[in-house]
């Protein structure tokens, strides 16, 4: 008879963004999400979303995270709040001895990332930052690179154009209209899932989505340090970004340790600009070969009469990213400190530093060196 | 143009050698209203890699790398010269450029080029970028490692171009991906989209379906038409000088390790 494996008890520490993260944990056979918790001082919309999620799972909602830490017997905190509260909530979980799964981005502030890294290491808990490194095409390219099929990696380029709209297009504000309030726009966007930047503080797409392609590059380069960054940023598509002075289009040149170079093009290019979720590709040049990878593969094409205009014509398949991330987290919990995570707090902190350097470079037009 | 002029073939002299002579000769067979003559004494226009020594209207094949361009040999009579910017006539590029000019794609935001090629041709891509954005970049930063060059261009109004350019004999048939992202739409011209599959005992291999020399044919039609109708060329020496200026800034950025 095999020994019954431990089941982990998880607290959903705020569920105000997409619910994919707590859902991924709840769907994994080794986890039970036992409560939702958040601060009493949060605004009503936060409590409403938390309560809704708790009701969906039939679990209690505690308006005091410490009460949940003290009473739920939890092992893990799943943080899916606004990005500006990620680190604070995660740090409190770490201080309570809970392991952490936190949504992306870790933070837009390097100091907050540093504090979380310190707390995670001090309390010897594990912290997984959500990413997409387990998509089928990413696993394929990871294996090809790891086998040495293209020799030593010399250059890596990522194009990351995603096609969801983000409210009215640039130039649509009429004279006399007030600028778009960031939080209100994000709250409206919850239904269609384009609220990746939910929170009071406006965030550019480099801050919201940049962690995904940069995590790809980090994995495929074996975590090579980025030493210098040059970037251009612009608000090119969406009025909310114009009104709040945050980018929706960016290009970044990366110079890494060992002479490896790379580039990133990233933008929320609008639904009209692509028939599917977006054009997301990787180009890798090695000493012995090269790769051109579409992140969307495998996919199936669907076309039919009266097809809703916003339904993707190509739908992705074999997508087990969520399960595989949680599975990796289990391995990390049970394998000790030597068991790595594809993106931990320190890795996400380094990505935050790259993003911040790119934003700085975009503002001053100069190359920015990372410490 | 009179009916008689229209029906009289344009006499072209090909001052080319090797593979270029072969390609141009084959392409000209598909161009109506031209005839290739044996010497420039009986020609009305010339196609040549040499810029100097021609007084007739000239389709000039310029060097496409800055090091080559620095050697000189540019045409003297600039108003009678069309630089052979074949890349602008490539049909996939032309479709995107036309939609951009028609306003269908909105303001250009990003031009992204991945080019892996046997023979370096960075000036061609710099010309493509300045043509599509309609000017020279405000900022520029270039990095070169392992024989690759990355050029990062920033144009006015926030437009940007990012060129990944790798050249060398081992790149064989090469690879090209050109993406143009505008404010209202985008175009994707990518070899990756134009690959069929072949299976044999070693497994599965990709087979590209290329545009062939259709772009070259279109360029020759444009040149011949402009000469016959005595109108301005679609590509001018001003365009060429603009690409050169950007090429020099790329070199400066590479030399100094800073934005130029």
Coordinates of C-alpha atoms in Angstrom, one line a residue:
Chain A
X1 CA 0.0 0.0 0.0
X2 CA 1.4 3.4 -0.9
X3 CA 1.7 6.0 1.8
X4 CA -0.9 8.7 1.5
X5 CA 0.7 11.9 0.4
X6 CA 0.4 15.1 2.4
X7 CA -2.4 17.4 1.3
X8 CA -1.5 21.1 1.6
X9 CA -3.9 23.6 3.0
X10 CA -3.9 27.0 1.2
X11 CA -5.3 30.4 2.0
X12 CA -6.3 32.6 -0.9
X13 CA -4.8 35.8 0.2
X14 CA -7.0 38.2 -1.7
X15 CA -8.6 37.2 -5.0
X16 CA -9.2 40.5 -6.7
X17 CA -7.3 39.9 -9.9
X18 CA -7.9 37.0 -12.2
X19 CA -8.9 33.9 -10.3
X20 CA -6.6 31.6 -12.4
X21 CA -4.0 31.4 -9.6
X22 CA -6.2 30.2 -6.7
X23 CA -8.1 28.0 -9.2
X24 CA -4.9 26.4 -10.3
X25 CA -4.1 25.6 -6.7
X26 CA -7.6 24.4 -5.9
X27 CA -7.6 22.1 -9.0
X28 CA -4.3 20.4 -8.0
X29 CA -5.0 17.0 -6.2
X30 CA -2.5 17.8 -3.4
X31 CA -4.1 21.1 -2.4
X32 CA -7.2 22.3 -0.6
X33 CA -8.0 26.0 -0.6
X34 CA -9.5 26.3 2.9
X35 CA -10.2 30.1 3.2
X36 CA -10.0 33.5 1.7
X37 CA -8.5 36.3 3.7
X38 CA -7.8 40.0 3.2
X39 CA -7.5 43.2 5.2
X40 CA -10.7 44.7 6.7
X41 CA -9.6 48.2 5.5
X42 CA -9.8 47.2 1.8
X43 CA -12.4 48.9 -0.3
X44 CA -15.8 47.3 -0.9
X45 CA -15.0 46.0 -4.4
X46 CA -12.1 44.0 -2.9
X47 CA -14.4 42.4 -0.3
X48 CA -17.1 41.7 -2.9
X49 CA -14.6 39.8 -5.1
X50 CA -13.1 37.9 -2.1
X51 CA -16.6 37.0 -0.8
X52 CA -17.7 35.9 -4.2
X53 CA -14.7 33.5 -4.5
X54 CA -15.2 32.2 -1.0
X55 CA -18.8 31.5 -1.8
X56 CA -17.9 29.7 -5.0
X57 CA -15.6 27.4 -3.1
X58 CA -17.9 27.2 0.0
X59 CA -15.1 28.3 2.3
X60 CA -14.9 31.1 4.9
X61 CA -13.7 34.7 4.2
X62 CA -11.7 36.2 7.0
X63 CA -11.3 40.0 7.0
X64 CA -8.1 39.7 8.8
X65 CA -5.2 37.6 7.3
X66 CA -3.6 37.1 10.8
X67 CA -6.8 35.3 12.0
X68 CA -6.6 33.1 8.9
X69 CA -2.9 32.4 9.6
X70 CA -3.7 31.5 13.2
X71 CA -6.8 29.4 12.7
X72 CA -6.7 27.7 9.3
X73 CA -3.7 25.4 9.8
X74 CA -2.5 26.5 6.4
X75 CA 0.8 25.6 4.7
X76 CA 0.6 28.0 1.8
X77 CA -0.7 31.5 0.9
X78 CA -1.8 32.2 -2.6
X79 CA -1.6 35.9 -3.2
X80 CA -3.7 37.3 -6.0
X81 CA -4.2 40.9 -5.0
X82 CA -3.5 44.1 -6.8
X83 CA 0.2 44.2 -7.7
X84 CA 0.9 47.0 -5.3
X85 CA -0.1 44.7 -2.4
X86 CA 1.6 41.5 -3.6
X87 CA 4.8 42.0 -1.5
X88 CA 3.1 43.2 1.6
X89 CA 0.7 40.3 1.7
X90 CA 3.4 37.8 0.8
X91 CA 5.7 39.1 3.5
X92 CA 3.1 38.7 6.1
X93 CA 2.5 35.1 5.0
X94 CA 6.3 34.5 5.1
X95 CA 6.4 35.9 8.6
X96 CA 3.6 33.5 9.6
X97 CA 5.8 30.6 8.2
X98 CA 3.6 30.0 5.1
X99 CA 5.0 29.2 1.7
X100 CA 3.9 31.5 -1.0
X101 CA 2.5 31.4 -4.5
X102 CA 2.2 35.0 -5.8
X103 CA 0.8 36.4 -9.0
X104 CA 2.9 38.4 -11.4
X105 CA 4.4 41.0 -11.3
X106 CA 6.0 40.5 -7.9
X107 CA 6.1 44.3 -7.5
X108 CA 6.9 47.4 -9.5
X109 CA 9.2 48.5 -6.6
X110 CA 12.6 47.0 -6.2
X111 CA 12.8 47.8 -2.5
X112 CA 9.6 45.8 -1.9
X113 CA 11.0 42.9 -3.8
X114 CA 14.2 43.0 -1.8
X115 CA 12.2 43.0 1.5
X116 CA 10.2 40.0 0.3
X117 CA 13.4 38.1 -0.8
X118 CA 14.8 38.8 2.7
X119 CA 11.7 37.6 4.4
X120 CA 11.5 34.4 2.3
X121 CA 15.1 33.6 3.0
X122 CA 14.9 34.4 6.7
X123 CA 11.8 32.3 7.3
X124 CA 13.0 29.5 4.9
X125 CA 9.8 29.4 3.0
X126 CA 9.4 28.8 -0.7
X127 CA 8.0 31.4 -3.0
X128 CA 6.8 30.8 -6.5
X129 CA 6.0 33.8 -8.7
X130 CA 3.5 33.0 -11.4
X131 CA 4.8 32.6 -14.9
X132 CA 4.2 30.8 -18.2
X133 CA 7.4 28.9 -18.5
X134 CA 5.6 25.6 -18.6
X135 CA 3.7 26.2 -21.8
X136 CA 4.3 23.4 -24.3
X137 CA 6.4 25.4 -26.7
X138 CA 8.5 26.7 -23.9
X139 CA 9.2 23.3 -22.6
X140 CA 10.2 22.2 -26.0
X141 CA 12.7 25.0 -26.5
X142 CA 14.0 24.6 -22.9
X143 CA 14.8 20.9 -23.7
X144 CA 16.4 21.7 -27.1
X145 CA 18.7 24.3 -25.5
X146 CA 19.5 22.1 -22.5
X147 CA 20.5 19.2 -24.8
X148 CA 23.0 21.5 -26.5
X149 CA 21.3 21.1 -29.9
X150 CA 22.1 24.7 -30.8
X151 CA 25.4 24.9 -29.0
X152 CA 26.1 27.7 -26.7
X153 CA 23.4 30.3 -26.6
X154 CA 24.6 33.6 -28.0
X155 CA 21.5 35.7 -28.6
X156 CA 17.8 35.5 -27.6
X157 CA 15.0 37.6 -28.9
X158 CA 11.4 37.6 -27.7
X159 CA 8.4 39.2 -29.4
X160 CA 5.5 39.5 -27.1
X161 CA 2.5 41.2 -28.7
X162 CA -0.8 40.4 -27.0
X163 CA -4.0 41.4 -28.6
X164 CA -6.5 42.1 -25.8
X165 CA -7.8 45.6 -26.0
X166 CA -7.5 47.8 -22.9
X167 CA -10.5 50.2 -23.2
X168 CA -11.0 53.1 -25.6
X169 CA -8.2 53.6 -28.3
X170 CA -5.7 56.3 -28.1
X171 CA -7.1 59.6 -29.3
X172 CA -10.7 58.8 -28.4
X173 CA -11.0 61.2 -25.5
X174 CA -13.1 64.2 -26.5
X175 CA -12.3 67.7 -25.5
X176 CA -13.5 68.4 -21.9
X177 CA -13.7 64.7 -21.0
X178 CA -11.9 63.8 -17.8
X179 CA -8.9 61.5 -18.1
X180 CA -9.6 57.8 -17.6
X181 CA -9.3 56.8 -13.9
X182 CA -7.0 53.8 -13.9
X183 CA -8.7 51.8 -11.2
X184 CA -12.2 52.4 -12.6
X185 CA -11.0 51.2 -16.0
X186 CA -9.4 48.1 -14.5
X187 CA -12.6 47.3 -12.5
X188 CA -14.7 47.6 -15.7
X189 CA -12.2 45.3 -17.5
X190 CA -12.6 42.5 -15.0
X191 CA -15.2 40.7 -17.1
X192 CA -13.1 40.4 -20.2
X193 CA -9.8 39.6 -18.3
X194 CA -7.9 42.7 -19.5
X195 CA -7.4 43.9 -15.9
X196 CA -3.9 42.6 -15.5
X197 CA -3.0 46.0 -14.1
X198 CA -5.7 46.2 -11.5
X199 CA -4.9 48.5 -8.6
X200 CA -4.8 52.2 -7.7
X201 CA -1.3 52.7 -9.2
X202 CA -1.2 52.8 -13.0
X203 CA 1.1 50.3 -14.5
X204 CA 2.6 50.1 -18.0
X205 CA 2.7 46.9 -20.0
X206 CA 6.3 46.4 -19.3
X207 CA 5.4 46.2 -15.6
X208 CA 2.3 44.1 -16.1
X209 CA 3.4 41.6 -18.7
X210 CA 7.2 42.1 -19.0
X211 CA 7.8 39.4 -16.4
X212 CA 6.5 36.7 -18.8
X213 CA 9.0 37.1 -21.7
X214 CA 11.8 38.1 -19.3
X215 CA 11.1 34.9 -17.3
X216 CA 11.4 32.9 -20.6
X217 CA 14.7 34.5 -21.3
X218 CA 15.9 33.9 -17.7
X219 CA 15.0 30.2 -18.0
X220 CA 16.6 29.7 -21.4
X221 CA 19.8 31.6 -20.6
X222 CA 20.2 29.7 -17.3
X223 CA 19.6 32.8 -15.3
X224 CA 22.3 34.9 -16.9
X225 CA 22.5 38.4 -15.3
X226 CA 21.4 41.3 -17.4
X227 CA 24.1 43.9 -17.2
X228 CA 22.9 46.7 -19.4
X229 CA 19.6 47.8 -20.8
X230 CA 18.5 50.3 -23.5
X231 CA 14.8 50.8 -24.1
X232 CA 12.2 52.8 -25.9
X233 CA 8.7 53.0 -24.5
X234 CA 5.5 54.7 -25.8
X235 CA 1.8 54.9 -25.3
X236 CA 0.6 53.9 -28.8
X237 CA -2.7 52.1 -28.5
X238 CA -4.9 52.9 -25.5
X239 CA -6.4 56.1 -24.0
X240 CA -6.1 54.8 -20.5
X241 CA -2.4 54.4 -20.9
X242 CA -2.1 57.9 -22.4
X243 CA -4.1 59.5 -19.6
X244 CA -2.1 57.7 -16.9
X245 CA 1.2 58.1 -18.6
X246 CA 2.2 54.5 -18.7
X247 CA 3.5 52.5 -21.7
X248 CA 1.6 50.1 -23.8
X249 CA 4.5 49.5 -26.2
X250 CA 8.2 48.9 -25.5
X251 CA 11.4 47.7 -27.1
X252 CA 14.3 46.7 -25.0
X253 CA 17.9 45.8 -25.8
X254 CA 19.5 43.5 -23.2
X255 CA 23.2 42.9 -22.7
X256 CA 23.9 39.9 -20.5
X257 CA 26.8 38.2 -18.7
X258 CA 29.1 36.2 -21.0
X259 CA 28.5 38.5 -23.9
X260 CA 25.0 37.0 -24.6
X261 CA 22.7 39.6 -26.1
X262 CA 18.9 39.8 -26.5
X263 CA 16.0 42.0 -27.3
X264 CA 12.4 42.2 -26.3
X265 CA 9.5 43.8 -28.1
X266 CA 6.3 44.0 -26.1
X267 CA 3.0 45.6 -26.6
X268 CA -0.8 45.4 -26.0
X269 CA -1.4 45.9 -29.6
X270 CA -5.2 45.6 -29.7
X271 CA -7.7 43.0 -30.7
X272 CA -7.8 44.2 -34.4
X273 CA -4.1 43.5 -34.8
X274 CA -4.1 39.8 -34.4
X275 CA -6.7 37.0 -34.9
X276 CA -5.7 35.2 -31.7
X277 CA -4.3 36.1 -28.3
X278 CA -1.3 37.7 -30.0
X279 CA 2.0 37.1 -31.8
X280 CA 4.4 35.7 -29.3
X281 CA 7.7 34.3 -30.6
X282 CA 11.2 33.4 -29.6
X283 CA 14.3 33.6 -31.8
X284 CA 17.4 31.9 -30.4
X285 CA 20.9 31.9 -31.9
X286 CA 23.4 29.5 -30.7
X287 CA 27.0 28.6 -31.8
X288 CA 25.7 25.5 -33.5
X289 CA 22.2 26.3 -34.6
X290 CA 19.1 28.6 -34.4
X291 CA 15.5 28.3 -33.3
X292 CA 12.3 30.1 -34.3
X293 CA 9.6 29.2 -31.8
X294 CA 5.9 30.2 -31.7
X295 CA 4.7 30.3 -28.1
X296 CA 1.1 29.4 -29.3
X297 CA 1.8 25.9 -30.5
X298 CA 0.1 23.5 -30.4
X299 CA -3.2 25.0 -31.4
X300 CA -6.4 24.1 -33.3
X301 CA -8.1 26.3 -35.9
X302 CA -11.8 27.0 -35.6
X303 CA -13.9 28.9 -38.1
X304 CA -17.7 28.9 -38.4
X305 CA -20.7 30.9 -39.3
X306 CA -21.8 33.5 -36.7
X307 CA -18.5 33.0 -34.9
X308 CA -18.3 35.8 -32.3
X309 CA -15.8 38.4 -33.6
X310 CA -13.6 38.2 -30.5
X311 CA -13.4 34.5 -30.3
X312 CA -9.9 33.4 -31.1
X313 CA -9.7 31.5 -34.5
X314 CA -6.9 29.5 -33.1
X315 CA -7.2 27.9 -29.7
X316 CA -4.2 26.7 -27.7
X317 CA -4.0 23.1 -26.8
X318 CA -2.2 20.8 -24.3
X319 CA -1.9 23.8 -22.0
X320 CA -0.9 22.4 -18.6
X321 CA 1.1 25.4 -17.4
X322 CA -1.0 26.0 -14.3
X323 CA -0.9 22.3 -13.2
X324 CA 2.8 22.1 -13.9
X325 CA 3.7 25.2 -11.9
X326 CA 1.8 23.9 -8.9
X327 CA 3.4 20.5 -9.4
X328 CA 6.8 22.2 -9.4
X329 CA 5.9 24.0 -6.2
X330 CA 5.0 20.7 -4.5
X331 CA 8.4 19.3 -5.5
X332 CA 10.0 22.4 -4.0
X333 CA 8.1 22.0 -0.8
X334 CA 9.1 18.3 -0.5
X335 CA 12.5 18.4 -2.1
X336 CA 14.2 20.9 0.2
X337 CA 16.1 24.0 -0.6
X338 CA 18.0 22.4 -3.5
X339 CA 14.8 21.9 -5.4
X340 CA 14.7 25.0 -7.6
X341 CA 11.7 26.9 -8.8
X342 CA 11.5 28.2 -12.4
X343 CA 10.8 31.6 -11.0
X344 CA 11.2 32.4 -7.3
X345 CA 11.2 35.7 -5.5
X346 CA 14.8 36.4 -6.2
X347 CA 14.3 35.8 -9.9
X348 CA 11.2 38.0 -10.0
X349 CA 13.2 40.6 -8.1
X350 CA 15.9 40.6 -10.8
X351 CA 13.2 40.9 -13.5
X352 CA 11.7 43.9 -11.7
X353 CA 15.2 45.5 -11.8
X354 CA 15.3 44.9 -15.6
X355 CA 11.9 46.4 -16.1
X356 CA 12.7 49.4 -14.0
X357 CA 15.9 49.9 -15.9
X358 CA 14.0 49.7 -19.2
X359 CA 11.5 52.3 -18.0
X360 CA 14.4 54.6 -16.9
X361 CA 16.1 54.1 -20.2
X362 CA 12.9 54.8 -22.0
X363 CA 12.7 58.1 -20.2
X364 CA 16.2 59.4 -20.5
X365 CA 17.3 57.8 -23.8
X366 CA 20.5 56.4 -22.3
X367 CA 21.9 52.9 -21.6
X368 CA 21.2 51.9 -18.0
X369 CA 23.6 49.6 -16.2
X370 CA 22.3 47.2 -13.6
X371 CA 24.2 46.7 -10.4
Chain B
X1 CA 3.7 59.3 -73.3
X2 CA 2.6 58.7 -76.9
X3 CA 1.3 55.4 -78.2
X4 CA 4.5 55.0 -80.2
X5 CA 6.7 55.6 -77.2
X6 CA 4.6 53.2 -75.2
X7 CA 5.2 50.5 -77.8
X8 CA 8.9 51.1 -78.2
X9 CA 10.9 48.9 -75.8
X10 CA 13.2 50.6 -73.4
X11 CA 16.8 49.6 -74.3
X12 CA 18.6 48.5 -71.1
X13 CA 22.2 47.7 -70.6
X14 CA 23.1 45.3 -67.8
X15 CA 26.5 46.2 -66.4
X16 CA 26.4 43.2 -64.0
X17 CA 28.3 40.0 -63.4
X18 CA 27.8 36.6 -62.0
X19 CA 24.7 35.7 -60.0
X20 CA 23.4 39.3 -60.2
X21 CA 23.6 39.3 -64.0
X22 CA 21.7 36.0 -64.1
X23 CA 19.0 37.1 -61.7
X24 CA 18.4 40.4 -63.4
X25 CA 18.5 38.8 -66.9
X26 CA 15.8 36.3 -65.8
X27 CA 13.7 38.9 -64.1
X28 CA 13.8 41.3 -67.1
X29 CA 12.2 38.5 -69.2
X30 CA 9.1 39.1 -67.2
X31 CA 9.1 42.9 -67.7
X32 CA 7.0 44.1 -70.6
X33 CA 8.4 46.9 -72.8
X34 CA 12.2 46.4 -72.2
X35 CA 15.0 44.9 -74.2
X36 CA 18.5 44.2 -73.1
X37 CA 21.2 45.6 -75.3
X38 CA 24.9 44.6 -75.6
X39 CA 26.5 47.9 -74.8
X40 CA 25.6 51.2 -73.2
X41 CA 26.2 53.1 -76.4
X42 CA 22.9 51.8 -77.7
X43 CA 21.1 51.9 -74.4
X44 CA 18.6 54.3 -72.9
X45 CA 19.3 53.2 -69.3
X46 CA 21.8 51.1 -67.3
X47 CA 21.6 48.7 -64.5
X48 CA 24.9 48.5 -62.6
X49 CA 26.7 48.0 -59.3
X50 CA 29.1 50.8 -60.4
X51 CA 27.8 54.2 -59.6
X52 CA 30.4 56.2 -61.5
X53 CA 31.0 56.2 -65.3
X54 CA 27.3 56.3 -66.3
X55 CA 25.5 59.3 -67.8
X56 CA 22.3 57.5 -68.6
X57 CA 19.5 56.9 -66.2
X58 CA 20.9 54.3 -63.8
X59 CA 19.4 51.6 -61.6
X60 CA 22.3 51.4 -59.2
X61 CA 22.9 48.3 -57.0
X62 CA 24.4 50.0 -53.9
X63 CA 26.5 48.3 -51.3
X64 CA 24.3 47.1 -48.4
X65 CA 26.9 47.2 -45.7
X66 CA 28.4 50.4 -44.3
X67 CA 32.0 49.1 -44.6
X68 CA 31.5 48.6 -48.4
X69 CA 29.7 51.9 -48.8
X70 CA 32.6 53.8 -47.2
X71 CA 34.8 52.8 -50.2
X72 CA 32.9 55.3 -52.3
X73 CA 31.9 54.9 -55.9
X74 CA 28.5 56.6 -55.5
X75 CA 26.8 58.0 -58.7
X76 CA 27.6 61.5 -59.7
X77 CA 24.4 62.4 -61.5
X78 CA 22.1 61.8 -58.5
X79 CA 18.9 62.9 -60.1
X80 CA 19.1 60.2 -62.8
X81 CA 19.8 57.4 -60.4
X82 CA 17.4 55.0 -58.7
X83 CA 19.1 52.9 -55.9
X84 CA 18.0 49.3 -56.3
X85 CA 16.2 49.0 -53.0
X86 CA 14.8 45.6 -53.9
X87 CA 13.7 45.1 -50.3
X88 CA 11.1 47.9 -50.6
X89 CA 9.5 46.0 -53.6
X90 CA 9.3 42.6 -51.9
X91 CA 5.7 41.8 -52.1
X92 CA 5.1 41.0 -48.4
X93 CA 6.8 44.3 -47.5
X94 CA 4.9 46.2 -50.2
X95 CA 1.5 44.9 -48.9
X96 CA 2.3 46.1 -45.4
X97 CA 3.7 49.5 -46.6
X98 CA 0.6 50.1 -48.8
X99 CA -1.7 49.4 -45.9
X100 CA 0.4 51.7 -43.7
X101 CA 0.2 54.5 -46.3
X102 CA -3.5 54.0 -46.7
X103 CA -3.9 54.5 -42.9
X104 CA -5.3 51.0 -42.3
X105 CA -2.6 50.2 -39.7
X106 CA -2.7 53.5 -38.0
X107 CA 0.5 55.3 -37.0
X108 CA 3.6 53.0 -37.1
X109 CA 4.6 51.9 -33.6
X110 CA 7.2 49.1 -34.0
X111 CA 9.1 47.7 -36.9
X112 CA 10.6 44.4 -35.8
X113 CA 13.1 42.7 -38.1
X114 CA 14.8 39.4 -37.6
X115 CA 17.2 38.8 -40.5
X116 CA 19.6 35.9 -40.6
X117 CA 21.5 36.0 -43.9
X118 CA 24.5 34.7 -45.7
X119 CA 25.5 38.2 -46.8
X120 CA 25.2 41.2 -44.4
X121 CA 22.7 43.8 -45.5
X122 CA 22.2 46.1 -42.6
X123 CA 21.9 49.3 -44.7
X124 CA 18.9 47.7 -46.5
X125 CA 17.1 47.2 -43.2
X126 CA 18.0 50.7 -42.0
X127 CA 16.6 52.1 -45.2
X128 CA 13.4 50.0 -44.7
X129 CA 13.0 51.4 -41.2
X130 CA 13.5 55.0 -42.3
X131 CA 11.2 54.6 -45.3
X132 CA 8.4 53.1 -43.2
X133 CA 8.7 55.7 -40.4
X134 CA 9.4 58.5 -42.9
X135 CA 12.6 59.9 -41.3
X136 CA 15.8 59.4 -39.4
X137 CA 15.7 58.1 -35.8
X138 CA 16.0 60.5 -32.9
X139 CA 17.8 57.9 -30.9
X140 CA 19.9 54.9 -31.8
X141 CA 21.7 52.2 -29.9
X142 CA 23.5 49.2 -31.4
X143 CA 25.1 46.2 -29.9
X144 CA 27.3 43.6 -31.7
X145 CA 28.4 40.2 -30.4
X146 CA 29.4 36.9 -32.0
X147 CA 28.9 38.5 -35.4
X148 CA 25.3 39.6 -34.7
X149 CA 24.2 43.2 -34.7
X150 CA 21.2 44.5 -32.9
X151 CA 20.0 48.0 -33.9
X152 CA 17.5 49.8 -31.8
X153 CA 16.0 52.9 -33.4
X154 CA 13.7 55.4 -31.8
X155 CA 11.7 57.7 -34.2
X156 CA 9.6 60.7 -33.4
X157 CA 6.1 60.3 -32.0
X158 CA 7.3 57.2 -30.1
X159 CA 7.9 55.0 -33.1
X160 CA 10.6 52.4 -32.8
X161 CA 12.5 49.8 -34.8
X162 CA 14.4 46.8 -33.5
X163 CA 16.6 44.9 -35.9
X164 CA 18.2 41.6 -35.1
X165 CA 20.7 41.1 -37.9
X166 CA 23.0 38.1 -38.2
X167 CA 25.1 37.3 -41.2
X168 CA 27.6 34.6 -42.2
X169 CA 28.1 31.7 -44.5
X170 CA 26.5 29.3 -42.0
X171 CA 23.1 31.0 -42.3
X172 CA 22.6 29.4 -45.7
X173 CA 19.2 30.2 -47.1
X174 CA 18.6 32.7 -44.3
X175 CA 15.6 33.7 -42.4
X176 CA 13.5 36.8 -42.5
X177 CA 10.7 38.0 -40.2
X178 CA 9.4 41.5 -40.6
X179 CA 6.6 42.7 -38.3
X180 CA 5.0 46.1 -38.5
X181 CA 2.8 47.1 -35.5
X182 CA 0.6 50.1 -36.0
X183 CA -1.8 51.9 -33.8
X184 CA -4.8 50.2 -35.5
X185 CA -3.4 47.0 -36.9
X186 CA -0.3 45.0 -37.7
X187 CA 1.4 43.1 -40.5
X188 CA 3.4 39.9 -40.1
X189 CA 5.8 38.9 -42.9
X190 CA 7.5 35.9 -41.4
X191 CA 9.3 32.9 -43.1
X192 CA 8.0 30.9 -40.2
X193 CA 4.5 31.3 -41.6
X194 CA 5.5 30.1 -45.0
X195 CA 6.9 26.7 -44.2
X196 CA 5.7 23.3 -45.6
X197 CA 6.7 20.0 -44.2
X198 CA 8.8 17.2 -45.7
X199 CA 9.0 13.7 -44.2
X200 CA 11.7 11.1 -44.8
X201 CA 13.6 8.5 -42.8
X202 CA 15.3 11.2 -40.7
X203 CA 12.0 12.7 -39.6
X204 CA 10.3 15.9 -40.4
X205 CA 11.8 19.0 -42.0
X206 CA 10.5 22.4 -42.9
X207 CA 10.5 23.6 -46.5
X208 CA 10.1 27.3 -47.1
X209 CA 7.9 28.7 -49.8
X210 CA 9.6 31.9 -50.9
X211 CA 8.5 34.9 -52.8
X212 CA 11.3 34.2 -55.3
X213 CA 12.3 37.2 -57.4
X214 CA 8.8 38.7 -57.7
X215 CA 10.1 41.8 -55.8
X216 CA 13.0 42.2 -58.2
X217 CA 10.6 42.1 -61.2
X218 CA 8.3 44.7 -59.6
X219 CA 11.4 47.0 -59.0
X220 CA 12.5 46.6 -62.6
X221 CA 9.0 47.5 -63.8
X222 CA 9.1 50.6 -61.6
X223 CA 12.5 51.7 -62.9
X224 CA 11.6 51.0 -66.5
X225 CA 8.3 52.8 -66.2
X226 CA 9.8 55.9 -64.6
X227 CA 12.5 56.1 -67.3
X228 CA 10.0 55.7 -70.1
X229 CA 7.5 58.2 -68.7
X230 CA 10.3 60.6 -67.6
X231 CA 9.0 60.8 -64.0
X232 CA 10.7 60.6 -60.6
X233 CA 12.0 57.4 -59.3
X234 CA 10.3 55.5 -56.5
X235 CA 13.6 55.4 -54.6
X236 CA 16.0 58.3 -54.7
X237 CA 19.6 59.0 -53.7
X238 CA 18.3 61.1 -50.9
X239 CA 16.9 57.8 -49.4
X240 CA 20.2 56.2 -49.9
X241 CA 22.1 59.1 -48.1
X242 CA 19.6 58.8 -45.3
X243 CA 20.3 55.1 -44.8
X244 CA 24.0 55.9 -44.9
X245 CA 23.6 58.5 -42.2
X246 CA 21.9 55.9 -40.0
X247 CA 24.5 53.4 -40.8
X248 CA 27.3 55.7 -39.7
X249 CA 25.4 56.3 -36.4
X250 CA 25.2 52.5 -35.9
X251 CA 28.9 52.3 -36.3
X252 CA 29.4 55.2 -33.9
X253 CA 27.2 53.5 -31.3
X254 CA 29.0 50.2 -31.7
X255 CA 32.4 52.0 -31.3
X256 CA 31.4 54.0 -28.3
X257 CA 29.0 51.5 -26.6
X258 CA 26.5 54.3 -26.1
X259 CA 23.4 55.7 -27.7
X260 CA 24.1 57.8 -30.8

